């Protein structure tokens, strides 16, 4: 979806969880100064820097948008589901960050990045042969969906299917095609898909997703049953709203979680950046205020996890910005 030395995905994946999402070590552990304590109500002014880190959502503001294979029920044989579930079993958020980096930063094709990942993780080892036949895997029109669709193709090909990947666009286009069997498989996001199906069934329905992945997937499967869709196992990888700061900001103020951000940085100097709708969306600015008690001094209208927000962080014009949890920017450094 959404730079530095080229490193093996297999090698970096093992250490990425510690270095990508949690940011830095204890204050002073690498010769840095102790965190600066902002005066009450003063907030935390932006700190320019190249490396971005995502602050931990320690109170679970965001719902469980785990990646999950969505399958037309007629195609959902045990062998097909088992092949797709093997992708879910090895795909976590740090690995997905590195896959996105391989395409968005290192400029590999989605096919090459997926094949390197499959080889490094032994994905096709011991795949059970299915009944065969033709399978079309749909993909959204963004990097991450294209990569995962290629991973699904690799798995299903190993299971004996003749597989084509077709980029279809947004959910409003590919979900009906999945229901009709025009495509048989598509990578999805549990909470987002659950609310999409929920809204199709009843535009005024109460939300069914939550931060709990098991509850969310249970609701998703119930909704899928009504429209002829099945779902495989959810991956540990989640793509959701995340709030990023520069590593230098994190080290200066001792901020690694959203709770620490609210405790230490509420005040006039703190600038939040994101898309214009962030000011009204419950999982953006209002959620930070209500769940964490964060009070920012100002809001900068930029984009949703795009180049404007990342440039604002790196240039020191915003303190914290909305950058999605699997963005390739977290692998730079």
Short mmCIF file of C-alpha atoms in Angstrom, two decimals:
data_model
loop_
_atom_site.label_atom_id
_atom_site.label_comp_id
_atom_site.label_asym_id
_atom_site.label_seq_id
_atom_site.Cartn_x
_atom_site.Cartn_y
_atom_site.Cartn_z
CA UNK A 1 0.00 0.00 0.00
CA UNK A 2 1.27 2.48 1.00
CA UNK A 3 14.25 3.28 2.05
CA UNK A 4 17.54 2.38 3.00
CA UNK A 5 19.61 -0.73 2.36
CA UNK A 6 18.08 -3.68 0.60
CA UNK A 7 17.83 -6.47 3.17
CA UNK A 8 16.39 -9.94 2.93
CA UNK A 9 12.72 -10.06 3.96
CA UNK A 10 13.41 -13.32 5.76
CA UNK A 11 16.20 -11.74 7.80
CA UNK A 12 14.54 -8.44 8.59
CA UNK A 13 11.14 -9.93 9.35
CA UNK A 14 12.41 -11.52 12.53
CA UNK A 15 13.62 -8.24 13.97
CA UNK A 16 11.13 -5.82 12.44
CA UNK A 17 8.55 -6.07 15.21
CA UNK A 18 11.02 -4.64 17.66
CA UNK A 19 12.41 -1.94 15.41
CA UNK A 20 9.54 -0.90 13.18
CA UNK A 21 6.52 -0.49 15.39
CA UNK A 22 7.83 0.06 18.89
CA UNK A 23 10.33 2.71 17.92
CA UNK A 24 13.31 3.12 20.20
CA UNK A 25 14.90 1.58 23.27
CA UNK A 26 14.94 2.91 26.81
CA UNK A 27 15.91 6.54 27.18
CA UNK A 28 19.64 6.87 27.29
CA UNK A 29 20.24 3.27 26.22
CA UNK A 30 22.19 4.34 23.15
CA UNK A 31 23.76 7.52 24.44
CA UNK A 32 20.67 9.67 23.85
CA UNK A 33 19.53 12.26 26.34
CA UNK A 34 16.71 11.54 28.77
CA UNK A 35 13.25 12.40 27.39
CA UNK A 36 12.25 16.02 27.60
CA UNK A 37 9.20 16.72 29.74
CA UNK A 38 6.91 19.33 28.22
CA UNK A 39 5.24 21.73 30.62
CA UNK A 40 1.58 20.97 31.33
CA UNK A 41 -0.55 22.28 28.48
CA UNK A 42 2.47 23.18 26.40
CA UNK A 43 2.36 20.12 24.15
CA UNK A 44 5.13 18.67 22.02
CA UNK A 45 6.40 20.66 19.07
CA UNK A 46 7.26 18.75 15.88
CA UNK A 47 10.74 17.23 15.58
CA UNK A 48 12.05 16.70 12.06
CA UNK A 49 13.63 13.36 11.16
CA UNK A 50 13.74 10.79 8.39
CA UNK A 51 12.77 7.62 10.28
CA UNK A 52 9.09 7.22 11.19
CA UNK A 53 7.69 4.98 13.94
CA UNK A 54 4.08 4.06 14.63
CA UNK A 55 2.91 4.66 18.18
CA UNK A 56 1.35 1.64 19.86
CA UNK A 57 -2.44 1.72 20.06
CA UNK A 58 -2.34 0.48 23.65
CA UNK A 59 -6.04 1.10 24.37
CA UNK A 60 -7.26 -0.53 21.13
CA UNK A 61 -8.87 2.45 19.46
CA UNK A 62 -8.76 0.72 16.06
CA UNK A 63 -10.85 -2.28 15.10
CA UNK A 64 -9.35 -5.62 14.04
CA UNK A 65 -8.59 -5.12 10.35
CA UNK A 66 -6.64 -8.35 10.00
CA UNK A 67 -5.99 -9.54 6.47
CA UNK A 68 -8.25 -12.45 5.59
CA UNK A 69 -8.97 -14.38 2.37
CA UNK A 70 -12.50 -13.83 1.08
CA UNK A 71 -13.74 -16.71 -1.09
CA UNK A 72 -16.79 -17.39 -3.20
CA UNK A 73 -18.54 -20.23 -1.41
CA UNK A 74 -18.72 -22.46 -4.49
CA UNK A 75 -14.92 -22.35 -4.79
CA UNK A 76 -14.15 -22.80 -1.08
CA UNK A 77 -12.94 -26.39 -1.08
CA UNK A 78 -10.94 -27.55 1.95
CA UNK A 79 -7.77 -27.71 -0.17
CA UNK A 80 -8.20 -24.19 -1.52
CA UNK A 81 -8.90 -22.75 1.92
CA UNK A 82 -5.93 -24.61 3.43
CA UNK A 83 -3.59 -23.19 0.76
CA UNK A 84 -4.74 -19.63 1.46
CA UNK A 85 -4.61 -20.13 5.21
CA UNK A 86 -0.90 -20.95 4.94
CA UNK A 87 -0.34 -17.38 3.74
CA UNK A 88 -2.28 -16.07 6.74
CA UNK A 89 -0.22 -18.24 9.08
CA UNK A 90 3.08 -16.53 8.20
CA UNK A 91 1.96 -12.97 7.44
CA UNK A 92 2.35 -10.48 10.28
CA UNK A 93 2.43 -6.69 10.28
CA UNK A 94 6.23 -6.22 10.24
CA UNK A 95 6.57 -8.64 7.32
CA UNK A 96 3.85 -6.81 5.44
CA UNK A 97 5.66 -3.50 6.00
CA UNK A 98 8.72 -5.05 4.36
CA UNK A 99 6.70 -6.45 1.47
CA UNK A 100 5.25 -3.00 0.81
CA UNK A 101 8.76 -1.55 0.99
CA UNK A 102 10.02 -4.09 -1.55
CA UNK A 103 7.52 -2.70 -4.08
CA UNK A 104 7.05 0.94 -3.11
CA UNK A 105 10.66 1.76 -2.20
CA UNK A 106 12.90 -0.92 -3.72
CA UNK A 107 10.79 -0.89 -6.91
CA UNK A 108 10.37 -4.61 -7.30
CA UNK A 109 7.24 -5.90 -8.97
CA UNK A 110 4.50 -7.34 -6.81
CA UNK A 111 5.15 -10.71 -8.44
CA UNK A 112 8.89 -10.68 -7.60
CA UNK A 113 8.31 -9.48 -4.02
CA UNK A 114 5.69 -12.16 -3.44
CA UNK A 115 7.85 -14.93 -4.91
CA UNK A 116 10.86 -13.92 -2.78
CA UNK A 117 8.66 -13.93 0.31
CA UNK A 118 7.14 -17.31 -0.56
CA UNK A 119 10.59 -18.83 -1.09
CA UNK A 120 12.00 -17.35 2.11
CA UNK A 121 9.05 -18.60 4.17
CA UNK A 122 8.60 -22.02 2.55
CA UNK A 123 4.99 -21.25 1.69
CA UNK A 124 4.50 -23.93 -0.92
CA UNK A 125 6.14 -26.70 1.10
CA UNK A 126 3.64 -29.49 1.69
CA UNK A 127 0.69 -27.74 0.02
CA UNK A 128 -2.12 -30.24 -0.49
CA UNK A 129 -3.23 -30.72 -4.08
CA UNK A 130 -6.75 -29.58 -4.80
CA UNK A 131 -9.25 -30.50 -7.47
CA UNK A 132 -7.67 -28.09 -9.92
CA UNK A 133 -9.54 -25.80 -12.25
CA UNK A 134 -9.40 -22.12 -13.04
CA UNK A 135 -9.31 -19.54 -10.25
CA UNK A 136 -9.34 -15.77 -10.61
CA UNK A 137 -7.90 -13.86 -7.66
CA UNK A 138 -9.13 -10.28 -7.47
CA UNK A 139 -6.98 -7.41 -6.21
CA UNK A 140 -7.67 -3.87 -5.15
CA UNK A 141 -5.90 -1.04 -6.94
CA UNK A 142 -3.14 -0.53 -4.36
CA UNK A 143 0.23 -2.14 -3.71
CA UNK A 144 -0.61 -4.21 -0.66
CA UNK A 145 -3.63 -5.89 -2.20
CA UNK A 146 -1.64 -6.68 -5.35
CA UNK A 147 1.15 -8.32 -3.33
CA UNK A 148 -1.20 -10.46 -1.28
CA UNK A 149 -3.12 -11.48 -4.40
CA UNK A 150 0.20 -12.66 -5.87
CA UNK A 151 0.91 -14.65 -2.71
CA UNK A 152 -2.50 -16.29 -3.06
CA UNK A 153 -1.70 -17.09 -6.70
CA UNK A 154 1.58 -18.76 -5.72
CA UNK A 155 -0.17 -20.91 -3.13
CA UNK A 156 -3.08 -21.90 -5.32
CA UNK A 157 -0.80 -22.70 -8.27
CA UNK A 158 1.17 -25.02 -5.99
CA UNK A 159 -2.14 -26.66 -5.05
CA UNK A 160 -2.85 -27.45 -8.71
CA UNK A 161 -5.06 -24.58 -9.84
CA UNK A 162 -4.67 -22.43 -12.96
CA UNK A 163 -4.63 -18.97 -11.44
CA UNK A 164 -5.04 -15.48 -12.85
CA UNK A 165 -4.74 -12.26 -10.84
CA UNK A 166 -7.10 -9.51 -11.94
CA UNK A 167 -6.94 -5.98 -10.56
CA UNK A 168 -10.53 -4.83 -10.18
CA UNK A 169 -10.39 -1.60 -8.22
CA UNK A 170 -12.28 -0.80 -5.06
CA UNK A 171 -14.46 -2.93 -2.81
CA UNK A 172 -17.67 -1.62 -4.36
CA UNK A 173 -16.57 -3.28 -7.62
CA UNK A 174 -14.86 -6.48 -6.51
CA UNK A 175 -17.24 -7.58 -3.75
CA UNK A 176 -20.23 -8.03 -6.10
CA UNK A 177 -17.94 -9.84 -8.55
CA UNK A 178 -16.93 -12.18 -5.72
CA UNK A 179 -20.56 -12.87 -4.80
CA UNK A 180 -21.38 -13.67 -8.45
CA UNK A 181 -18.38 -15.96 -8.85
CA UNK A 182 -16.78 -13.75 -11.52
CA UNK A 183 -13.74 -13.87 -9.26
CA UNK A 184 -13.24 -16.59 -6.66
CA UNK A 185 -10.78 -15.13 -4.13
CA UNK A 186 -9.75 -11.67 -2.93
CA UNK A 187 -7.60 -10.48 -0.02
CA UNK A 188 -9.75 -8.59 2.45
CA UNK A 189 -9.61 -6.75 5.80
CA UNK A 190 -11.80 -8.26 8.50
CA UNK A 191 -13.34 -5.21 10.19
CA UNK A 192 -13.70 -3.18 7.02
CA UNK A 193 -15.31 -6.04 5.11
CA UNK A 194 -17.62 -6.84 8.03
CA UNK A 195 -18.90 -3.26 8.11
CA UNK A 196 -19.22 -3.18 4.32
CA UNK A 197 -21.44 -6.27 4.32
CA UNK A 198 -23.26 -5.02 7.41
CA UNK A 199 -24.04 -1.74 5.67
CA UNK A 200 -25.21 -3.49 2.51
CA UNK A 201 -27.65 -5.56 4.54
CA UNK A 202 -28.90 -2.62 6.61
CA UNK A 203 -27.61 0.90 6.10
CA UNK A 204 -28.64 1.84 9.64
CA UNK A 205 -27.20 -1.23 11.38
CA UNK A 206 -25.04 -0.92 14.45
CA UNK A 207 -21.33 -1.74 13.91
CA UNK A 208 -20.42 -5.40 14.26
CA UNK A 209 -16.61 -5.12 14.27
CA UNK A 210 -14.44 -4.43 17.30
CA UNK A 211 -10.76 -4.52 18.35
CA UNK A 212 -11.24 -8.24 19.09
CA UNK A 213 -10.29 -10.25 15.99
CA UNK A 214 -12.28 -13.34 16.99
CA UNK A 215 -15.47 -11.36 17.54
CA UNK A 216 -14.96 -9.46 14.30
CA UNK A 217 -14.29 -12.57 12.21
CA UNK A 218 -17.29 -14.36 13.74
CA UNK A 219 -19.51 -11.46 12.72
CA UNK A 220 -17.89 -11.36 9.27
CA UNK A 221 -18.52 -15.04 8.65
CA UNK A 222 -22.17 -14.69 9.67
CA UNK A 223 -22.64 -11.85 7.22
CA UNK A 224 -20.77 -13.73 4.52
CA UNK A 225 -23.03 -16.75 4.88
CA UNK A 226 -25.96 -14.60 3.81
CA UNK A 227 -24.39 -13.61 0.49
CA UNK A 228 -22.49 -16.75 -0.47
CA UNK A 229 -19.05 -15.80 0.81
CA UNK A 230 -16.63 -17.82 2.92
CA UNK A 231 -13.55 -16.59 4.74
CA UNK A 232 -10.28 -18.29 5.57
CA UNK A 233 -8.18 -17.75 8.68
CA UNK A 234 -7.19 -14.19 9.58
CA UNK A 235 -3.51 -13.28 9.42
CA UNK A 236 -1.76 -11.57 12.33
CA UNK A 237 -1.07 -8.72 9.89
CA UNK A 238 -3.39 -5.77 10.32
CA UNK A 239 -3.69 -2.72 8.11
CA UNK A 240 -5.38 0.04 10.03
CA UNK A 241 -5.10 3.66 11.03
CA UNK A 242 -1.82 4.29 12.84
CA UNK A 243 -0.37 7.47 14.26
CA UNK A 244 3.26 8.08 13.38
CA UNK A 245 5.95 10.35 14.77
CA UNK A 246 9.61 10.68 13.85
CA UNK A 247 12.03 8.54 15.80
CA UNK A 248 13.67 11.78 16.99
CA UNK A 249 10.31 12.97 18.33
CA UNK A 250 9.80 9.64 20.11
CA UNK A 251 13.25 9.85 21.70
CA UNK A 252 13.00 13.52 22.64
CA UNK A 253 9.69 13.20 24.46
CA UNK A 254 9.86 9.53 25.51
CA UNK A 255 6.74 8.66 23.54
CA UNK A 256 6.16 5.12 22.27
CA UNK A 257 2.42 4.66 22.83
CA UNK A 258 -0.66 6.76 22.23
CA UNK A 259 -1.24 6.88 26.00
CA UNK A 260 2.21 8.42 26.46
CA UNK A 261 1.50 10.86 23.64
CA UNK A 262 -1.69 12.02 25.36
CA UNK A 263 -0.05 12.19 28.80
CA UNK A 264 3.04 14.09 27.71
CA UNK A 265 2.02 15.99 24.61
CA UNK A 266 -1.49 17.36 25.08
CA UNK A 267 -1.23 21.10 24.50
CA UNK A 268 -0.85 23.99 22.13
CA UNK A 269 2.47 23.01 20.49
CA UNK A 270 1.22 19.60 19.30
CA UNK A 271 0.16 19.49 15.65
CA UNK A 272 -1.86 16.56 14.30
CA UNK A 273 -1.78 15.95 10.54
CA UNK A 274 -4.04 13.84 8.38
CA UNK A 275 -6.80 13.91 5.77
CA UNK A 276 -9.54 16.53 6.21
CA UNK A 277 -12.06 13.89 7.30
CA UNK A 278 -9.80 12.92 10.21
CA UNK A 279 -11.41 15.73 12.17
CA UNK A 280 -14.77 13.93 12.13
CA UNK A 281 -13.95 10.22 11.78
CA UNK A 282 -14.29 8.26 15.05
CA UNK A 283 -11.02 6.35 14.52
CA UNK A 284 -9.00 9.53 13.95
CA UNK A 285 -9.00 12.84 15.87
CA UNK A 286 -12.24 12.27 17.84
CA UNK A 287 -11.02 8.80 18.80
CA UNK A 288 -7.70 10.16 20.04
CA UNK A 289 -9.61 12.68 22.12
CA UNK A 290 -12.21 10.31 23.55
CA UNK A 291 -10.17 7.12 24.00
CA UNK A 292 -6.84 8.68 24.98
CA UNK A 293 -7.68 12.21 26.12
CA UNK A 294 -5.26 13.75 23.62
CA UNK A 295 -5.75 17.48 23.10
CA UNK A 296 -3.82 18.92 20.18
CA UNK A 297 -3.12 22.57 19.58
CA UNK A 298 -3.91 22.48 15.87
CA UNK A 299 -4.81 20.22 12.97
CA UNK A 300 -3.04 20.30 9.60
CA UNK A 301 -5.20 19.14 6.69
CA UNK A 302 -2.98 16.87 4.54
CA UNK A 303 -3.72 13.37 3.21
CA UNK A 304 -4.48 9.88 4.50
CA UNK A 305 -1.13 8.21 5.03
CA UNK A 306 0.22 9.76 1.86
CA UNK A 307 3.26 11.82 0.88
CA UNK A 308 1.96 15.08 2.34
CA UNK A 309 1.60 13.63 5.83
CA UNK A 310 4.94 11.81 5.72
CA UNK A 311 6.69 14.93 4.42
CA UNK A 312 5.06 16.96 7.21
CA UNK A 313 6.49 14.59 9.80
CA UNK A 314 9.96 14.43 8.26
CA UNK A 315 10.21 18.19 7.73
CA UNK A 316 8.98 19.00 11.23
CA UNK A 317 5.73 20.77 10.43
CA UNK A 318 3.48 18.28 12.25
CA UNK A 319 4.06 16.39 15.50
CA UNK A 320 2.02 13.29 14.75
CA UNK A 321 0.34 12.11 11.56
CA UNK A 322 -1.99 9.44 10.27
CA UNK A 323 0.21 6.87 8.46
CA UNK A 324 -1.25 3.38 8.03
CA UNK A 325 0.19 0.53 10.09
CA UNK A 326 1.78 -1.34 7.18
CA UNK A 327 3.27 1.64 5.33
CA UNK A 328 6.71 1.09 3.78
CA UNK A 329 7.91 4.26 5.53
CA UNK A 330 8.39 2.32 8.77
CA UNK A 331 11.07 0.18 7.10
CA UNK A 332 13.21 3.15 6.07
CA UNK A 333 16.44 3.76 7.92
#
